[in-house]
Amino acid sequence: MKHLYLLAFLLFGFVMHSQVVGCNDPMAANFNPAATLNDGSCIYDRVTLGAEFSVDLPNDISETSGLIYYNNQLLTHNDSNDTDLYGIDSVTGQITSRIKLANVRNIDWEDLAQDDQFIYIADFGNNAKGNRGNLQILRILKERLLTNPIIDTISFSYSDQPLPLPTRGNANKTDFDCEAFIVTDNFFYLFTKQWNSKATALYRLPKIPGAHSAELLSAMDVGGLITGATIHPESGVITLVGYDGLVRPFLYLLYDYPDDKFFSGNIRRIDLAMQFSQLESVATLDGTTFHLTNERLQRRPLVNVPAQLHRINLAPYIGFYVNSIRLNNNDPLNLSQFVAYQDRINKLVTVRVREPLVGAPFFFLDQSGTIALEGAIDALTTQIDASTLARGIYQLRIGRDQGRTTNIIID
């Protein structure tokens, strides 16, 4: 038995020794190329990003509040009274279709999400007094959406909200408001809009009809109000949008997190150059190009901003991660992430990569994990001068994780 304990201890020590914990995102200011296990410590430079284009939305959707891609168009809705869904053109912002939902109420619709079978409408806006007792998510069967929609509900309450619910209170003074959610295989995840703390709390909720208690998981200080969310299923990247007290919009990228601990991975904030744009929704198809909408904002006499549709390009900030995940999927077109050939006579290493890895950093690590040579992959085929390397075995790493590595013998 003692020998078994000793063997387990040695194996555990070997595994722990082989894992280097740290920031493994090359986009971060404190990137550690030797890190094989992300610990959520990445730090990013603050950036401000402008839209590729912005167009005004029709008055019929001046209170746009949710957004998804559906049936080759964007789908949105207003945040109160109106029970129609609106298809809009992703370039012009003009209404292309209208879907009427019968026998439902729009108390405070705040976001849209979808999976393979259903579209979900978040009727859980709760900013008046924070005392709604009818928080719910509407579930609509996609195959009947355009004919005779079948709609049922998932109702819930917050597990940590004190009871009884308040009967008095001022508007926009509660931490139990919510305007953003995503859906995964088994759960909804809600990101609250905390008016007092300027944070967001993460709740988990089963995505089956019935009454449930939304389980509080964690919270994050965001310095403002979160108003919309989306997830790119292929990469797991979550994007939150919102604005601060001066109506300066921003977004957060959450990625490379363990399980559903969304605030324990990489967290990157990007400010958006759209002053007084009260962002309400966000959607993406490919994980790098995003559409966002803001509702109309009027603050007389100086502010009169129409509802708008924006498109932004986040490829410089998240494209490398999204594409690296895509290369790791079991797509037969992507079986090889990169290949490397060595010319021993001229001490050149030729690296051929697929297009998403162009621009990625490369590192030659010696057997102690020390960087012996580094640079960037600047084309689909890149020749690297390895003449400065001493004889030995090196690990050639391209990018952010251990999945894109190969061994090179320099002699």
XYZ file of C-alpha atoms in Angstrom:
411
model
C 0.000 0.000 0.000
C 2.858 2.381 0.797
C 4.203 1.813 -2.706
C 0.839 2.773 -4.194
C 0.760 6.006 -2.190
C 4.322 6.782 -3.280
C 3.449 6.136 -6.938
C 0.363 8.387 -6.724
C 2.424 11.124 -5.096
C 5.089 10.925 -7.801
C 2.497 10.978 -10.580
C 0.743 13.966 -9.006
C 4.050 15.758 -8.678
C 4.876 15.050 -12.323
C 1.541 16.435 -13.521
C 1.840 19.520 -11.336
C 5.391 20.080 -12.514
C 4.359 19.824 -16.168
C 1.657 22.484 -15.814
C 2.746 26.105 -15.888
C 0.016 28.353 -14.485
C -0.304 31.923 -15.717
C -1.665 34.175 -18.456
C -1.514 32.237 -21.723
C -3.231 34.805 -23.956
C -0.772 36.475 -26.382
C -3.116 39.480 -26.600
C -2.499 40.283 -22.923
C 0.106 42.689 -21.589
C 1.368 40.052 -19.142
C 1.375 37.088 -21.537
C 3.528 34.182 -20.374
C 4.351 31.960 -23.389
C 5.408 29.133 -21.070
C 1.972 29.039 -19.396
C -0.093 25.959 -20.228
C -2.905 26.536 -17.725
C -4.831 29.804 -17.705
C -5.373 31.220 -14.211
C -7.447 34.260 -15.215
C -4.643 36.707 -14.449
C -4.426 38.287 -17.913
C -4.211 42.086 -18.047
C -5.186 44.001 -21.185
C -4.465 47.488 -22.455
C -7.510 49.760 -22.402
C -8.739 50.455 -25.938
C -11.563 52.432 -27.526
C -13.172 51.080 -30.682
C -15.391 52.771 -33.234
C -18.119 51.195 -35.335
C -17.535 50.083 -38.914
C -20.886 51.695 -39.631
C -23.996 52.924 -37.818
C -27.474 53.392 -39.329
C -30.691 54.756 -37.883
C -33.475 52.284 -37.128
C -37.143 52.906 -38.027
C -39.378 54.500 -35.407
C -41.291 51.218 -35.086
C -38.315 49.731 -33.225
C -37.071 52.809 -31.375
C -37.011 50.758 -28.148
C -35.013 47.872 -29.599
C -33.847 45.705 -26.726
C -32.791 42.246 -27.933
C -30.977 40.863 -30.966
C -30.244 37.504 -32.604
C -29.523 36.240 -36.113
C -32.420 34.210 -37.461
C -33.511 33.163 -40.941
C -30.825 35.224 -42.748
C -31.676 38.439 -40.930
C -31.425 40.092 -37.550
C -34.378 39.707 -35.208
C -35.247 42.299 -32.564
C -38.126 43.528 -30.384
C -39.210 46.553 -28.369
C -38.929 46.533 -24.580
C -42.563 47.173 -23.601
C -46.179 46.792 -24.788
C -45.378 45.709 -28.356
C -45.522 41.895 -28.795
C -44.152 41.734 -32.345
C -40.741 40.460 -33.392
C -39.061 42.426 -36.179
C -36.698 41.160 -38.840
C -34.208 43.844 -39.848
C -31.611 44.060 -42.594
C -28.098 43.776 -41.157
C -26.741 46.590 -43.364
C -29.563 49.101 -43.805
C -31.371 48.523 -40.506
C -34.707 48.563 -42.326
C -37.535 46.271 -41.246
C -37.799 43.219 -43.523
C -40.464 41.208 -41.708
C -42.798 41.280 -38.722
C -43.854 38.304 -36.634
C -46.930 38.736 -34.467
C -47.050 36.777 -31.217
C -50.580 36.227 -29.949
C -51.777 35.691 -26.379
C -48.631 37.035 -24.732
C -47.795 40.258 -22.871
C -44.709 42.398 -23.135
C -44.250 43.593 -19.572
C -40.552 44.334 -20.015
C -38.853 42.330 -22.765
C -35.119 42.871 -22.511
C -33.164 40.292 -24.527
C -33.286 37.446 -27.043
C -31.447 34.117 -27.168
C -31.784 30.902 -29.134
C -30.733 27.284 -29.401
C -31.401 24.735 -32.133
C -35.087 24.307 -31.263
C -36.306 27.481 -29.566
C -36.158 31.252 -29.476
C -36.254 32.713 -25.964
C -37.549 36.150 -24.972
C -36.390 37.569 -21.649
C -39.418 39.147 -19.996
C -37.579 39.924 -16.782
C -36.878 43.656 -16.783
C -37.339 44.747 -13.166
C -36.066 48.285 -12.809
C -39.225 50.006 -11.479
C -38.985 48.870 -7.866
C -37.165 45.573 -8.144
C -40.330 43.848 -6.977
C -41.707 41.938 -9.970
C -43.198 38.621 -8.931
C -43.717 37.449 -12.503
C -40.190 37.249 -13.911
C -40.204 34.894 -16.880
C -38.628 33.712 -20.103
C -40.886 32.967 -23.076
C -39.992 29.877 -25.109
C -41.072 29.757 -28.770
C -40.747 26.655 -30.933
C -38.811 27.695 -34.038
C -40.576 25.382 -36.471
C -43.887 27.077 -35.653
C -42.618 30.646 -35.337
C -43.871 31.809 -38.735
C -47.199 29.950 -38.731
C -48.909 29.381 -35.387
C -46.306 30.028 -32.663
C -46.273 27.663 -29.680
C -45.192 29.606 -26.607
C -44.623 28.445 -23.043
C -42.843 29.991 -20.083
C -40.010 29.477 -17.635
C -40.716 31.531 -14.508
C -38.233 32.241 -11.740
C -37.254 34.265 -8.710
C -33.804 35.221 -7.453
C -32.447 32.823 -4.838
C -30.884 35.621 -2.764
C -33.544 38.349 -3.053
C -35.069 39.035 0.381
C -38.774 38.333 0.821
C -41.334 39.776 0.912
C -40.652 41.826 -2.208
C -40.622 45.597 -1.622
C -43.891 47.459 -2.115
C -42.239 50.861 -2.389
C -39.118 52.206 -3.965
C -37.736 54.480 -6.612
C -37.086 53.424 -10.179
C -33.547 52.434 -11.159
C -32.429 51.792 -7.571
C -32.384 47.992 -7.440
C -29.695 45.347 -7.861
C -32.316 42.776 -8.943
C -32.886 44.127 -12.427
C -31.752 42.103 -15.437
C -31.521 42.760 -19.171
C -29.020 40.187 -20.427
C -28.886 36.410 -20.715
C -27.426 33.546 -22.741
C -28.540 29.951 -23.255
C -26.387 26.809 -23.297
C -27.222 23.114 -23.616
C -28.828 22.854 -20.184
C -29.125 26.298 -18.620
C -29.887 29.959 -18.955
C -27.286 32.295 -17.503
C -28.504 35.731 -16.422
C -26.233 38.786 -16.098
C -27.951 41.351 -13.894
C -28.091 45.106 -14.266
C -27.150 46.353 -10.809
C -28.126 49.995 -10.520
C -26.615 50.505 -7.073
C -23.366 48.554 -7.160
C -22.587 49.034 -10.884
C -21.715 45.336 -11.013
C -23.298 42.325 -12.646
C -24.289 39.125 -10.873
C -24.343 35.786 -12.673
C -27.325 33.490 -12.074
C -28.001 30.002 -13.432
C -31.484 28.808 -14.322
C -32.749 25.493 -15.812
C -34.115 25.989 -19.314
C -37.212 23.842 -18.886
C -40.761 25.183 -18.410
C -41.927 25.594 -14.833
C -41.080 27.709 -11.798
C -37.464 27.839 -10.662
C -35.083 29.602 -8.329
C -32.244 31.350 -10.173
C -29.019 30.262 -8.474
C -26.467 32.977 -7.724
C -23.014 31.878 -8.950
C -20.726 34.910 -8.826
C -20.466 38.643 -9.509
C -18.147 41.047 -11.293
C -17.581 44.794 -11.012
C -18.209 46.271 -14.465
C -18.319 49.978 -13.674
C -21.719 50.413 -15.270
C -24.929 48.709 -16.339
C -25.034 45.461 -18.335
C -27.858 45.507 -20.870
C -27.203 42.716 -23.365
C -25.312 39.453 -23.816
C -24.508 36.850 -26.432
C -22.402 33.698 -26.627
C -20.535 32.325 -29.625
C -21.245 28.603 -29.155
C -18.245 27.333 -31.103
C -15.633 29.179 -29.039
C -17.605 29.857 -25.854
C -16.774 33.578 -26.029
C -19.377 35.603 -24.127
C -19.888 39.266 -24.984
C -21.618 41.657 -22.597
C -22.623 45.192 -23.576
C -23.646 48.134 -21.432
C -22.926 51.742 -20.558
C -21.810 53.838 -17.611
C -23.492 56.723 -15.751
C -22.573 59.169 -18.520
C -24.044 56.826 -21.162
C -20.621 55.877 -22.485
C -21.013 52.385 -23.979
C -18.616 49.489 -23.470
C -18.395 45.749 -23.896
C -16.730 42.889 -22.060
C -15.257 39.761 -23.628
C -15.256 36.673 -21.382
C -13.358 33.638 -22.664
C -11.107 30.684 -21.833
C -12.948 30.089 -18.566
C -13.427 26.779 -16.708
C -16.910 25.209 -16.906
C -19.451 27.985 -16.218
C -17.113 30.107 -14.109
C -17.364 32.902 -16.648
C -15.621 35.477 -14.471
C -12.617 33.224 -13.796
C -11.078 33.254 -17.270
C -9.933 36.095 -19.488
C -11.901 39.325 -19.035
C -11.320 42.142 -21.499
C -13.127 45.481 -21.523
C -13.364 47.531 -24.725
C -14.804 51.025 -24.680
C -16.928 52.034 -27.669
C -16.717 55.427 -29.367
C -20.483 55.979 -29.465
C -21.203 58.680 -26.899
C -24.817 58.661 -25.616
C -25.563 55.353 -27.353
C -27.665 53.471 -24.810
C -26.690 50.018 -26.023
C -29.295 47.336 -25.410
C -28.342 44.272 -27.443
C -25.544 42.376 -29.183
C -25.347 39.429 -31.607
C -22.669 37.613 -33.598
C -22.501 34.782 -36.107
C -18.758 34.198 -36.424
C -17.476 35.413 -33.051
C -15.537 38.355 -34.509
C -18.092 40.554 -36.320
C -20.833 41.899 -34.064
C -24.060 43.832 -34.494
C -25.331 46.018 -31.660
C -28.405 48.188 -31.218
C -29.129 51.168 -29.028
C -32.577 52.474 -28.193
C -33.608 56.087 -28.711
C -32.284 58.399 -26.005
C -33.708 61.867 -25.439
C -32.427 64.188 -22.713
C -33.653 67.660 -23.542
C -32.336 70.072 -24.586
C -28.961 68.618 -25.595
C -29.305 64.888 -26.216
C -31.444 63.380 -28.962
C -29.917 60.129 -30.212
C -32.034 57.919 -32.492
C -32.225 54.147 -32.198
C -29.391 52.734 -34.265
C -27.816 49.542 -35.558
C -24.020 49.304 -35.370
C -21.491 46.838 -36.712
C -18.107 46.424 -35.058
C -15.095 44.279 -35.863
C -13.529 42.565 -32.853
C -11.170 40.353 -34.854
C -8.048 42.243 -33.655
C -9.016 41.494 -30.041
C -10.700 38.081 -30.057
C -10.187 36.683 -33.567
C -7.032 34.804 -32.685
C -8.744 32.945 -29.847
C -11.911 32.197 -31.838
C -9.947 30.900 -34.800
C -7.621 28.832 -32.652
C -10.639 27.099 -31.114
C -12.058 26.549 -34.589
C -8.820 24.889 -35.675
C -9.025 22.546 -32.706
C -12.488 21.284 -33.691
C -12.912 17.977 -35.509
C -13.414 19.604 -38.877
C -11.714 17.429 -41.521
C -10.483 20.592 -43.254
C -8.581 21.564 -40.132
C -6.862 18.348 -39.143
C -3.449 20.022 -39.337
C -3.040 23.282 -37.445
C 0.455 23.917 -38.766
C 3.418 21.992 -40.123
C 7.111 22.759 -39.706
C 10.073 21.678 -41.843
C 13.743 22.075 -41.006
C 16.588 22.878 -43.381
C 19.533 21.700 -41.285
C 22.138 22.978 -43.723
C 20.960 26.595 -43.625
C 19.418 26.362 -40.134
C 16.051 27.529 -41.402
C 12.708 26.345 -40.071
C 9.846 26.695 -42.543
C 6.406 26.921 -40.970
C 3.189 26.570 -42.968
C -0.028 27.593 -41.194
C -3.698 27.979 -41.958
C -4.915 31.526 -42.433
C -6.256 32.138 -38.872
C -2.727 31.710 -37.478
C -1.181 34.399 -39.685
C -0.015 37.128 -37.315
C 0.251 34.798 -34.338
C 3.420 34.844 -32.213
C 5.809 31.903 -32.239
C 8.233 30.749 -29.558
C 11.082 28.259 -29.426
C 11.257 26.940 -25.865
C 14.246 24.985 -24.620
C 13.876 21.984 -22.343
C 13.666 24.191 -19.254
C 10.768 26.159 -20.765
C 12.878 29.273 -21.398
C 12.205 31.248 -24.567
C 15.223 30.879 -26.831
C 13.770 32.534 -29.936
C 10.540 34.356 -30.684
C 8.830 36.254 -33.450
C 5.619 36.320 -35.463
C 4.101 34.196 -38.217
C 3.791 36.838 -40.926
C 2.434 34.737 -43.803
C 0.925 31.379 -44.677
C 4.518 30.222 -45.175
C 7.157 31.721 -42.890
C 10.875 30.967 -42.823
C 12.512 31.343 -39.421
C 16.245 31.817 -39.039
C 17.237 29.340 -36.311
C 20.990 29.908 -36.588
C 21.151 31.531 -33.141
C 19.838 28.407 -31.440
C 22.243 26.006 -29.782
C 22.017 22.311 -30.589
C 19.187 20.552 -28.833
C 15.487 19.759 -28.795
C 13.112 22.725 -28.789
C 9.381 23.042 -28.521
C 7.977 25.257 -31.257
C 4.828 26.881 -29.988
C 2.539 28.985 -32.125
C 0.071 31.111 -30.198
C -1.677 30.738 -26.946
C -2.011 27.116 -25.904
C -0.163 23.843 -25.843
C -2.325 22.376 -28.580
C -0.292 24.148 -31.285
C 3.167 22.781 -30.576
C 5.712 20.525 -32.178
C 9.259 19.475 -31.353
C 12.180 20.674 -33.452
C 15.704 19.232 -33.257
C 18.407 21.800 -33.949
C 21.793 20.262 -34.772
